[in-house]
Amino acid sequence: MVQRQVINASVSPKGSLETLSQREVQQLSEVGSGSSYTLFRQCVLAILNTGAQVDNAKTILEAYQDFEVRIHQQDRGVRLELLNAPADAFVDGEMIASTREMLFSALRDIVYTQSGLDSPRIDLSSSAGITDYVFHLLRNARTLRPGVDPKIVVCWGGHSINTEEYKYTKKVGHELGLRSLDICTGCGPGVMKGPMKGATISHAKQRLTGGRYLGLTEPGIIAAEAPNPIVNELVILPDIEKRLEAFVRVGHGVIIFPGGAGTAEEFLYLLGILMHPDNSDVPFPVILTGPKEAAPYLQQLHEFVGATLGESAQTHYQIIIDNPAEVARQMTSGLKAVKKFRRERNDAFHFNWLLKIDEGFQRPFEPTHANMASLKLRSDMPAHELAINLRQAFSGIVSGNVKEKGIHLIEQHGPYEIHGDPAIMKPLDKLLHAFVEQHRMKLPGGADYVPCYRVVS
Amino acid sequence: MVQRQVINASVSPKGSLETLSQREVQQLSEVGSGSSYTLFRQCVLAILNTGAQVDNAKTILEAYQDFEVRIHQQDRGVRLELLNAPADAFVDGEMIASTREMLFSALRDIVYTQSGLDSPRIDLSSSAGITDYVFHLLRNARTLRPGVDPKIVVCWGGHSINTEEYKYTKKVGHELGLRSLDICTGCGPGVMKGPMKGATISHAKQRLTGGRYLGLTEPGIIAAEAPNPIVNELVILPDIEKRLEAFVRVGHGVIIFPGGAGTAEEFLYLLGILMHPDNSDVPFPVILTGPKEAAPYLQQLHEFVGATLGESAQTHYQIIIDNPAEVARQMTSGLKAVKKFRRERNDAFHFNWLLKIDEGFQRPFEPTHANMASLKLRSDMPAHELAINLRQAFSGIVSGNVKEKGIHLIEQHGPYEIHGDPAIMKPLDKLLHAFVEQHRMKLPGGADYVPCYRVVS
Amino acid sequence: MVQRQVINASVSPKGSLETLSQREVQQLSEVGSGSSYTLFRQCVLAILNTGAQVDNAKTILEAYQDFEVRIHQQDRGVRLELLNAPADAFVDGEMIASTREMLFSALRDIVYTQSGLDSPRIDLSSSAGITDYVFHLLRNARTLRPGVDPKIVVCWGGHSINTEEYKYTKKVGHELGLRSLDICTGCGPGVMKGPMKGATISHAKQRLTGGRYLGLTEPGIIAAEAPNPIVNELVILPDIEKRLEAFVRVGHGVIIFPGGAGTAEEFLYLLGILMHPDNSDVPFPVILTGPKEAAPYLQQLHEFVGATLGESAQTHYQIIIDNPAEVARQMTSGLKAVKKFRRERNDAFHFNWLLKIDEGFQRPFEPTHANMASLKLRSDMPAHELAINLRQAFSGIVSGNVKEKGIHLIEQHGPYEIHGDPAIMKPLDKLLHAFVEQHRMKLPGGADYVPCYRVVS
Amino acid sequence: MVQRQVINASVSPKGSLETLSQREVQQLSEVGSGSSYTLFRQCVLAILNTGAQVDNAKTILEAYQDFEVRIHQQDRGVRLELLNAPADAFVDGEMIASTREMLFSALRDIVYTQSGLDSPRIDLSSSAGITDYVFHLLRNARTLRPGVDPKIVVCWGGHSINTEEYKYTKKVGHELGLRSLDICTGCGPGVMKGPMKGATISHAKQRLTGGRYLGLTEPGIIAAEAPNPIVNELVILPDIEKRLEAFVRVGHGVIIFPGGAGTAEEFLYLLGILMHPDNSDVPFPVILTGPKEAAPYLQQLHEFVGATLGESAQTHYQIIIDNPAEVARQMTSGLKAVKKFRRERNDAFHFNWLLKIDEGFQRPFEPTHANMASLKLRSDMPAHELAINLRQAFSGIVSGNVKEKGIHLIEQHGPYEIHGDPAIMKPLDKLLHAFVEQHRMKLPGGADYVPCYRVVS
């Protein structure tokens, strides 16, 4: 292991938490030094490594073992003291502005907001309460801007796509940016970066200065997928369910690029919502796209949806192969319909209140072996309920693949077992096999993929 | 009573409350239609009459008896419906932008913030808790701007001064504005308007576009002293004690112009704080000033301070007669010392955390006859404690003069009795007499002044 | 004569002339120290007295006899050195920003532009050439802003109106500003100031920060009518004919308030243009207005137009008495028609190219006794040609009243003689008499008015 | 040859020429349709292909043979009509904003300014006159911004460098941008693009929105080196001598990356100026840098300077190998000295008036065979005069390599002969050979390089 260059520094807030009361600073200091410390430290380290592309979470954590972050109270407000911090985050001793912003985004989201320091009225027992909480987290991050036309395009897809696919996401982002659209992703590498990169260039070409590159992430994933340096708004939601809800309520349309189990999870989540009878009127443009080489993959996904959720599920999206400009044109046209609809219903542009999200999608799913084994995957269920359970199946696989907790469970108890009707299990097994073959389940580390699940029909 | 021209209208938020959750809107609607309705309606009416100079509170309330304001919930957020509203607040059916802003400042401060909708953690049982609450109210009103140099000058003085004095306050404001300073007042007419008017012109001359005209008021007084139309930030604090604390923590220096009992209250409050041993190092520029004709008045106030609080109290301010430019120069120089001090102590520029305010100044004083009669006004008290009680004496007189509740008490029980050592009572009596003679206790209505108090030594 | 407080200072450009080549600075220095020096010095002195309301030109010039302004060349660019300058133009040794801007507006217009330093291609021999030159002067002053909707309202009227009339102009300006309109005047006191003052307040109320207060003046008049301090764009045109053309090409509508011979000159100029057959399609809103007391005056003017130019001339304007809001509403509606028309014709919003101005209106008129005596004022002329000559008659009277050259001629040769058909001479005589009676010809000095003309029919 | 997709469109000005007089538009239309048409059309075509990386000038011209650009006059101003234009410059029928800006930069510089439409006072007979003209062209392009700190870093080097070198220029640009510096280059590919690309990313990281990417080019080269899409200010100077003068007067420091004959020309130009006795006090940071692999190349250049211009010439720059951060740190430190010096001398920050440029560097050099053969290259000349002639030698080689005129001459008359003292000719020959070996003279087309010169000692 190479010894990295480190630096000690003290930084004051920028972009968030500039005006705190003395009591708030004190509480922040207590919480941040206590229960949340490990999580906060890990996120800070990931952020300080933004742009240092070679690292994965574990490597970073090992390389900076003696890194420390301390929260200080002073009359002026809060101050972070960093010990043995990666030197790359600084220029001649001064922290890079965007890094400083992200640092205080993390302090805000992980310590301040999620600890409930600002508002203890969180009611997570009802669907409306969960939605209110997601709203609250986004507003606190100043992400909700009233009066702006619908133009946030969510881009989903894998973090370890191939070069051809990566270039394609840049081209799509470029075309979106040429049409003044903003980008929202999961804020890591791959599909989470490409569209932002493309849009940065085209926003500059169009002389737009306020382009937004919104990154929504989770504490459990940020270390593995450090926010790419283009992200200019970073929000850390507490878990995948809140994060998914944030995506569909703050985004105005979704583009799905090739990816693995995580992308499948996102896609099923979205379809399950759009298929809900209450949402039948709500316009929500969804486009599946990829370069020519990805056509078979997209076809496979399409067939899987047809086989499991039925033909009607297939009406909620369109597939466009190898045509970035057409993707952007269709999205632009879809966003016009969104605007018209919200204006007619007096709905906010900045938060999609009208979208009904079933509580089954909102409740955190704990991917234990028992929970995975007892998932109901039956053909006779209403399709939008089956979508809920399928989403959870993929969520478990993602966890078993890359999340610390899931990996540990698999090591202890062996692969998850997933049961269900053959009519669902067969297409599922086929899709998962395809993911493995196409190296879409391959981990960054590079080892051969050993499935963390077993499909039983 | 003349029938006014009225209008019905529906307005959406501007400047505040643009992004509310559905739960917040619902609660807002409940509170605003319930317990706080009368207060909110009265404030809204005062704001809609901004700039209509001829009215006093009672006249307005009578003239628009069938005025109503309703808080509506819709998906987009909150919306106010106004019925039979004063037509002057509109241009061709569209509400004037600043009026709209003030309207939602009132909704924010009276219904949203003060009802604790946004943060129920208010702890008013300790001095630190009260300070935190004042901070919270100001921050919520976006009044606290980090990183801006100290330049908020608080101007105190009477609302019914004579023309000569009014012109003088405009000139002082003009000189302050020429030096890029901002103005903070109680937001009504007289001294609360003159300095803002002067500064508006000089800010324009200096090509400054971000000039701040901050008005701090109370619900109980806003109807009588409608915010003048120059105010571009309006904050409604719940009572006089919070309002006074807001003045001294958000302001960086104070100018005191001629006024009556209210001005004396403010002056004593400030002196009591500055005389506190803990504040001996804290720089805080205070200037008493007025036109030539006001020299005797200022001399009298100066002597009263010397006679009651002692010579050392007189060191906390300077007196400048008839020299607006010199006032501005001295203030500028004082603000430099403030900046230097805060930078050295790492204190915030936007909120004066270091200033120690005795809890006696923070606790609301209820001016009942019993409380007024039992005020300790003794020569052998520490001067900064005597200041607390003298402040309360004047506060009671203001209430008996102009606040609904106080007037009612006087009608029932006759004048307040104020007891104390002759060494204090005599100068007090003398000062109060002078106020009456100089018509500084004269009410807007115009009737002869009948004292609401009796000084007993 | 009171001795004024003076100051020496050196100022560098702001708003104009920040980037000059070394050759330009050198030429500027030569011209400004030579032929143009007297004119330039006089204008600078007037500007430095902006806001000092008590002075007239002569008083100022006498009070600051030893004032000097020197143009210096340095590598960085041009620099003005001021000796014995009025101290009021400075704050603690620093020149007020708006004064500095106006100073360099004068240097730009009087020395740089008018001396042809920037462009020697001036062709004043043709009508198109004169228009090009006016365009050039305005563009050089950065007055022409492409892509902005038509909203510049020209306000004409007297500089020495009574208090009632002055208040009325403020109210009209206030109503115009509430509707986001900008103000353009001759930049001195009276009607040239009131509408700007009103609009300043209402622009602030509407939270508009880019409000324009455009002052168009001449070197010969600026000393007598120092630009009021609200003016934020000052352009000095070389003579009254260029100035009038600038008004009608840069303004989108005109409001005429009560005034004297100068106002009549402006009104006739405008009518003469609007009556030109080529302009029959061009929309150009014109409103005559004043308070109730001014109704007879406006009626008189209206009748004079009817009697001399005919009924058709009366169709080019509307008269609105004592109704500022209605004036603003009509103007707003008129400007909509202007916008529609220019968009259809692909005409610029920032300069009215389509307006045909007869060369007779563009050629400078020299008011010698011979020229005045030989003016053709006959009933059988085409009305728009008669307007040209009537305009010149009033122009001569203005010169004989207030301009240095004209006053000198009258002293030498006695009053001008104006000849013409009785059908024109009678109404003219009547109108002029009315002006005298209503003190609209009264000079600032205050002496009784002795007519500088004699009407001979 | 593939048939490209084309489009017809009509565009109005953006960024330049928005406010033209009717006469100016008419003249523009005449000149632009006449003598300057071919040049203007060629530049427009290059600009419309910005970002289409595969093309060279000839290919573009051939591919769009029926492309036409027409200058139209309308009341509103000028308008360009494009026939059969490359479709890539448009998004859904709307021209990309930056392309539109560059288009009107070309119209401004090639037709408007260079034709002298705006100012016929050009005096190219004196050194001061030429400098004034360069100033005039830059000011007209709004490139000169008063009051901004010195931070424009000129980056020189080859357009066809290898991948390693290209990546290095990006890294240097990234480090410059992290320190808030702006980039100025010749605006094509290679070294002209890399530093801009790096700075774009780091400006975004530092949340700087006003970053400048200034491209200075010539009509004769723009078609071959289309402006890269990052350029946000484009100025087209009439010839290489004006362009070089613009670089050293508008830039505050220079970084020289590896390149070929053109880079050598630029380097000698700069050294010749800095060695001039009049400039001995003028601070001007110059850094030669490249990746590790480029070290021999930089050493070679360094030795050539020592051998021909002497050791003292070598004191005017520093060499930094493979250390982008150090390059940026040294440049930052050098710029501080520039700022200090200019402030002390009252020199402008936006234009380096104090720099003495010998007329020999300013006069256009015509690279005929006769002129090339008669260049004096003798060891006994003053070094800064030898630099002039060496610069011309390289200029001729560049022309023979890539400029249409030069290529034609070489085809007719064979290679240039360059004569001189062996002490100069030998190092020259060696350097040129090295360029060839390292493929630095290789043309974009890809053919083997055949020298256009013969060194004769």
PDB file of C-alpha atoms in Angstrom, chain D residues 14-184:
ATOM      1  CA  LYS D  14     -25.644  37.786 -30.257  1.00  0.00           C
ATOM      2  CA  GLY D  15     -22.673  39.085 -28.304  1.00  0.00           C
ATOM      3  CA  SER D  16     -21.597  41.544 -31.019  1.00  0.00           C
ATOM      4  CA  LEU D  17     -23.165  43.898 -33.508  1.00  0.00           C
ATOM      5  CA  GLU D  18     -26.583  43.917 -31.831  1.00  0.00           C
ATOM      6  CA  THR D  19     -26.934  47.659 -32.279  1.00  0.00           C
ATOM      7  CA  LEU D  20     -25.907  48.892 -35.683  1.00  0.00           C
ATOM      8  CA  SER D  21     -27.004  51.970 -37.534  1.00  0.00           C
ATOM      9  CA  GLN D  22     -28.717  51.534 -40.851  1.00  0.00           C
ATOM     10  CA  ARG D  23     -25.693  52.880 -42.645  1.00  0.00           C
ATOM     11  CA  GLU D  24     -23.431  50.419 -40.902  1.00  0.00           C
ATOM     12  CA  VAL D  25     -25.643  47.508 -41.823  1.00  0.00           C
ATOM     13  CA  GLN D  26     -25.699  48.637 -45.419  1.00  0.00           C
ATOM     14  CA  GLN D  27     -21.914  48.953 -45.585  1.00  0.00           C
ATOM     15  CA  LEU D  28     -21.530  45.620 -43.844  1.00  0.00           C
ATOM     16  CA  SER D  29     -23.746  44.054 -46.401  1.00  0.00           C
ATOM     17  CA  GLU D  30     -21.759  45.598 -49.251  1.00  0.00           C
ATOM     18  CA  VAL D  31     -18.316  44.677 -47.965  1.00  0.00           C
ATOM     19  CA  GLY D  32     -19.364  41.259 -46.773  1.00  0.00           C
ATOM     20  CA  SER D  33     -20.883  40.394 -50.097  1.00  0.00           C
ATOM     21  CA  GLY D  34     -17.922  41.765 -51.992  1.00  0.00           C
ATOM     22  CA  SER D  35     -14.214  41.734 -51.324  1.00  0.00           C
ATOM     23  CA  SER D  36     -14.290  39.965 -47.985  1.00  0.00           C
ATOM     24  CA  TYR D  37     -16.846  37.370 -48.963  1.00  0.00           C
ATOM     25  CA  THR D  38     -14.543  34.419 -49.601  1.00  0.00           C
ATOM     26  CA  LEU D  39     -12.633  34.940 -46.385  1.00  0.00           C
ATOM     27  CA  PHE D  40     -15.756  35.481 -44.354  1.00  0.00           C
ATOM     28  CA  ARG D  41     -17.508  32.445 -45.806  1.00  0.00           C
ATOM     29  CA  GLN D  42     -14.505  30.267 -45.047  1.00  0.00           C
ATOM     30  CA  CYS D  43     -14.327  31.441 -41.425  1.00  0.00           C
ATOM     31  CA  VAL D  44     -18.052  30.967 -40.932  1.00  0.00           C
ATOM     32  CA  LEU D  45     -17.782  27.436 -42.254  1.00  0.00           C
ATOM     33  CA  ALA D  46     -14.921  26.693 -39.849  1.00  0.00           C
ATOM     34  CA  ILE D  47     -16.979  28.047 -36.956  1.00  0.00           C
ATOM     35  CA  LEU D  48     -20.042  26.052 -37.924  1.00  0.00           C
ATOM     36  CA  ASN D  49     -17.828  22.955 -37.765  1.00  0.00           C
ATOM     37  CA  THR D  50     -16.558  23.738 -34.284  1.00  0.00           C
ATOM     38  CA  GLY D  51     -16.448  20.542 -32.362  1.00  0.00           C
ATOM     39  CA  ALA D  52     -16.643  18.311 -35.402  1.00  0.00           C
ATOM     40  CA  GLN D  53     -13.163  17.029 -34.804  1.00  0.00           C
ATOM     41  CA  VAL D  54     -12.523  14.855 -37.808  1.00  0.00           C
ATOM     42  CA  ASP D  55     -12.313  17.575 -40.386  1.00  0.00           C
ATOM     43  CA  ASN D  56      -9.505  19.629 -41.740  1.00  0.00           C
ATOM     44  CA  ALA D  57     -10.052  22.830 -43.636  1.00  0.00           C
ATOM     45  CA  LYS D  58      -9.916  21.380 -47.096  1.00  0.00           C
ATOM     46  CA  THR D  59     -12.288  18.563 -46.254  1.00  0.00           C
ATOM     47  CA  ILE D  60     -14.762  20.999 -44.776  1.00  0.00           C
ATOM     48  CA  LEU D  61     -14.631  23.328 -47.736  1.00  0.00           C
ATOM     49  CA  GLU D  62     -15.168  20.440 -50.095  1.00  0.00           C
ATOM     50  CA  ALA D  63     -17.933  18.896 -48.089  1.00  0.00           C
ATOM     51  CA  TYR D  64     -19.974  22.069 -48.035  1.00  0.00           C
ATOM     52  CA  GLN D  65     -19.300  23.429 -51.491  1.00  0.00           C
ATOM     53  CA  ASP D  66     -22.760  24.898 -51.864  1.00  0.00           C
ATOM     54  CA  PHE D  67     -22.711  26.584 -48.490  1.00  0.00           C
ATOM     55  CA  GLU D  68     -23.531  30.281 -48.677  1.00  0.00           C
ATOM     56  CA  VAL D  69     -23.796  33.087 -46.158  1.00  0.00           C
ATOM     57  CA  ARG D  70     -25.685  36.277 -46.940  1.00  0.00           C
ATOM     58  CA  ILE D  71     -25.731  39.499 -44.995  1.00  0.00           C
ATOM     59  CA  HIS D  72     -29.185  41.047 -44.835  1.00  0.00           C
ATOM     60  CA  GLN D  73     -30.246  44.502 -43.826  1.00  0.00           C
ATOM     61  CA  GLN D  74     -33.472  45.023 -41.990  1.00  0.00           C
ATOM     62  CA  ASP D  75     -34.764  47.815 -39.805  1.00  0.00           C
ATOM     63  CA  ARG D  76     -33.892  45.963 -36.684  1.00  0.00           C
ATOM     64  CA  GLY D  77     -30.245  45.544 -37.734  1.00  0.00           C
ATOM     65  CA  VAL D  78     -28.138  42.959 -39.486  1.00  0.00           C
ATOM     66  CA  ARG D  79     -29.157  39.360 -40.091  1.00  0.00           C
ATOM     67  CA  LEU D  80     -27.217  36.442 -41.511  1.00  0.00           C
ATOM     68  CA  GLU D  81     -28.842  33.984 -43.848  1.00  0.00           C
ATOM     69  CA  LEU D  82     -27.153  30.622 -44.100  1.00  0.00           C
ATOM     70  CA  LEU D  83     -27.775  28.232 -46.951  1.00  0.00           C
ATOM     71  CA  ASN D  84     -26.736  24.569 -46.815  1.00  0.00           C
ATOM     72  CA  ALA D  85     -25.056  25.009 -43.466  1.00  0.00           C
ATOM     73  CA  PRO D  86     -23.726  22.041 -41.461  1.00  0.00           C
ATOM     74  CA  ALA D  87     -26.657  20.680 -39.452  1.00  0.00           C
ATOM     75  CA  ASP D  88     -24.457  19.950 -36.430  1.00  0.00           C
ATOM     76  CA  ALA D  89     -24.371  23.626 -35.528  1.00  0.00           C
ATOM     77  CA  PHE D  90     -28.089  23.522 -34.762  1.00  0.00           C
ATOM     78  CA  VAL D  91     -30.337  21.923 -32.174  1.00  0.00           C
ATOM     79  CA  ASP D  92     -33.851  21.271 -33.392  1.00  0.00           C
ATOM     80  CA  GLY D  93     -33.453  24.098 -35.909  1.00  0.00           C
ATOM     81  CA  GLU D  94     -31.995  26.580 -33.403  1.00  0.00           C
ATOM     82  CA  MET D  95     -28.335  27.570 -33.691  1.00  0.00           C
ATOM     83  CA  ILE D  96     -26.192  26.710 -30.658  1.00  0.00           C
ATOM     84  CA  ALA D  97     -25.580  29.880 -28.636  1.00  0.00           C
ATOM     85  CA  SER D  98     -21.780  29.769 -28.661  1.00  0.00           C
ATOM     86  CA  THR D  99     -21.713  29.142 -32.398  1.00  0.00           C
ATOM     87  CA  ARG D 100     -23.940  32.146 -32.911  1.00  0.00           C
ATOM     88  CA  GLU D 101     -21.592  34.287 -30.821  1.00  0.00           C
ATOM     89  CA  MET D 102     -18.535  33.131 -32.788  1.00  0.00           C
ATOM     90  CA  LEU D 103     -20.349  33.758 -36.059  1.00  0.00           C
ATOM     91  CA  PHE D 104     -20.872  37.384 -35.184  1.00  0.00           C
ATOM     92  CA  SER D 105     -17.332  37.608 -33.824  1.00  0.00           C
ATOM     93  CA  ALA D 106     -16.220  36.696 -37.336  1.00  0.00           C
ATOM     94  CA  LEU D 107     -18.567  39.217 -38.924  1.00  0.00           C
ATOM     95  CA  ARG D 108     -17.322  41.852 -36.501  1.00  0.00           C
ATOM     96  CA  ASP D 109     -13.620  41.144 -36.924  1.00  0.00           C
ATOM     97  CA  ILE D 110     -13.387  40.230 -40.578  1.00  0.00           C
ATOM     98  CA  VAL D 111     -15.988  42.449 -42.142  1.00  0.00           C
ATOM     99  CA  TYR D 112     -16.789  45.203 -39.703  1.00  0.00           C
ATOM    100  CA  THR D 113     -13.580  46.011 -37.854  1.00  0.00           C
ATOM    101  CA  GLN D 114     -10.957  44.963 -40.342  1.00  0.00           C
ATOM    102  CA  SER D 115     -12.712  46.739 -43.141  1.00  0.00           C
ATOM    103  CA  GLY D 116     -12.439  49.851 -41.029  1.00  0.00           C
ATOM    104  CA  LEU D 117     -16.183  50.400 -41.054  1.00  0.00           C
ATOM    105  CA  ASP D 118     -16.088  51.524 -37.483  1.00  0.00           C
ATOM    106  CA  SER D 119     -12.970  53.621 -37.523  1.00  0.00           C
ATOM    107  CA  PRO D 120     -11.033  54.738 -40.553  1.00  0.00           C
ATOM    108  CA  ARG D 121      -8.270  56.344 -38.503  1.00  0.00           C
ATOM    109  CA  ILE D 122      -6.025  53.341 -38.637  1.00  0.00           C
ATOM    110  CA  ASP D 123      -2.411  54.401 -38.925  1.00  0.00           C
ATOM    111  CA  LEU D 124      -0.277  51.364 -39.643  1.00  0.00           C
ATOM    112  CA  SER D 125       2.793  53.372 -40.571  1.00  0.00           C
ATOM    113  CA  SER D 126       4.153  53.728 -37.058  1.00  0.00           C
ATOM    114  CA  SER D 127       4.830  51.299 -34.246  1.00  0.00           C
ATOM    115  CA  ALA D 128       2.476  53.215 -31.958  1.00  0.00           C
ATOM    116  CA  GLY D 129      -0.184  53.166 -34.672  1.00  0.00           C
ATOM    117  CA  ILE D 130       0.021  49.397 -35.023  1.00  0.00           C
ATOM    118  CA  THR D 131      -0.262  48.963 -31.257  1.00  0.00           C
ATOM    119  CA  ASP D 132      -3.269  51.280 -31.225  1.00  0.00           C
ATOM    120  CA  TYR D 133      -4.858  49.181 -33.932  1.00  0.00           C
ATOM    121  CA  VAL D 134      -4.339  45.948 -31.997  1.00  0.00           C
ATOM    122  CA  PHE D 135      -5.828  47.673 -28.953  1.00  0.00           C
ATOM    123  CA  HIS D 136      -8.755  48.833 -31.041  1.00  0.00           C
ATOM    124  CA  LEU D 137      -9.477  45.334 -32.369  1.00  0.00           C
ATOM    125  CA  LEU D 138      -9.367  43.823 -28.892  1.00  0.00           C
ATOM    126  CA  ARG D 139     -11.508  46.545 -27.342  1.00  0.00           C
ATOM    127  CA  ASN D 140     -14.050  46.238 -30.088  1.00  0.00           C
ATOM    128  CA  ALA D 141     -14.269  42.537 -29.256  1.00  0.00           C
ATOM    129  CA  ARG D 142     -14.946  43.521 -25.622  1.00  0.00           C
ATOM    130  CA  THR D 143     -11.840  41.645 -24.580  1.00  0.00           C
ATOM    131  CA  LEU D 144     -10.397  44.471 -22.500  1.00  0.00           C
ATOM    132  CA  ARG D 145     -12.007  44.545 -19.099  1.00  0.00           C
ATOM    133  CA  PRO D 146     -10.815  47.254 -16.761  1.00  0.00           C
ATOM    134  CA  GLY D 147     -10.293  46.567 -13.094  1.00  0.00           C
ATOM    135  CA  VAL D 148      -9.725  42.830 -13.328  1.00  0.00           C
ATOM    136  CA  ASP D 149      -6.561  41.427 -11.734  1.00  0.00           C
ATOM    137  CA  PRO D 150      -3.877  40.063 -14.076  1.00  0.00           C
ATOM    138  CA  LYS D 151      -4.797  36.417 -14.634  1.00  0.00           C
ATOM    139  CA  ILE D 152      -4.769  35.689 -18.353  1.00  0.00           C
ATOM    140  CA  VAL D 153      -2.273  32.928 -19.048  1.00  0.00           C
ATOM    141  CA  VAL D 154      -1.288  32.444 -22.682  1.00  0.00           C
ATOM    142  CA  CYS D 155      -0.595  28.811 -23.617  1.00  0.00           C
ATOM    143  CA  TRP D 156       1.470  28.191 -26.733  1.00  0.00           C
ATOM    144  CA  GLY D 157       2.463  24.890 -28.322  1.00  0.00           C
ATOM    145  CA  GLY D 158       1.668  22.502 -31.141  1.00  0.00           C
ATOM    146  CA  HIS D 159      -1.697  21.635 -32.572  1.00  0.00           C
ATOM    147  CA  SER D 160      -0.711  18.030 -33.310  1.00  0.00           C
ATOM    148  CA  ILE D 161       0.970  16.865 -30.120  1.00  0.00           C
ATOM    149  CA  ASN D 162       0.864  13.270 -28.912  1.00  0.00           C
ATOM    150  CA  THR D 163      -1.602  11.912 -26.377  1.00  0.00           C
ATOM    151  CA  GLU D 164       0.834  12.093 -23.485  1.00  0.00           C
ATOM    152  CA  GLU D 165       1.567  15.735 -24.176  1.00  0.00           C
ATOM    153  CA  TYR D 166      -2.100  16.540 -24.667  1.00  0.00           C
ATOM    154  CA  LYS D 167      -3.011  15.021 -21.319  1.00  0.00           C
ATOM    155  CA  TYR D 168      -0.233  17.040 -19.745  1.00  0.00           C
ATOM    156  CA  THR D 169      -1.626  20.312 -21.116  1.00  0.00           C
ATOM    157  CA  LYS D 170      -5.005  19.401 -19.627  1.00  0.00           C
ATOM    158  CA  LYS D 171      -3.395  18.834 -16.256  1.00  0.00           C
ATOM    159  CA  VAL D 172      -1.589  22.161 -16.388  1.00  0.00           C
ATOM    160  CA  GLY D 173      -4.831  23.896 -17.382  1.00  0.00           C
ATOM    161  CA  HIS D 174      -6.547  22.133 -14.505  1.00  0.00           C
ATOM    162  CA  GLU D 175      -3.991  23.442 -12.032  1.00  0.00           C
ATOM    163  CA  LEU D 176      -4.188  26.956 -13.494  1.00  0.00           C
ATOM    164  CA  GLY D 177      -7.974  26.891 -13.225  1.00  0.00           C
ATOM    165  CA  LEU D 178      -7.839  25.673  -9.629  1.00  0.00           C
ATOM    166  CA  ARG D 179      -5.972  28.921  -8.937  1.00  0.00           C
ATOM    167  CA  SER D 180      -8.681  30.977 -10.707  1.00  0.00           C
ATOM    168  CA  LEU D 181      -6.523  31.786 -13.727  1.00  0.00           C
ATOM    169  CA  ASP D 182      -7.928  32.235 -17.236  1.00  0.00           C
ATOM    170  CA  ILE D 183      -6.624  30.693 -20.448  1.00  0.00           C
ATOM    171  CA  CYS D 184      -5.749  32.312 -23.777  1.00  0.00           C
TER     172      CYS D 184
END
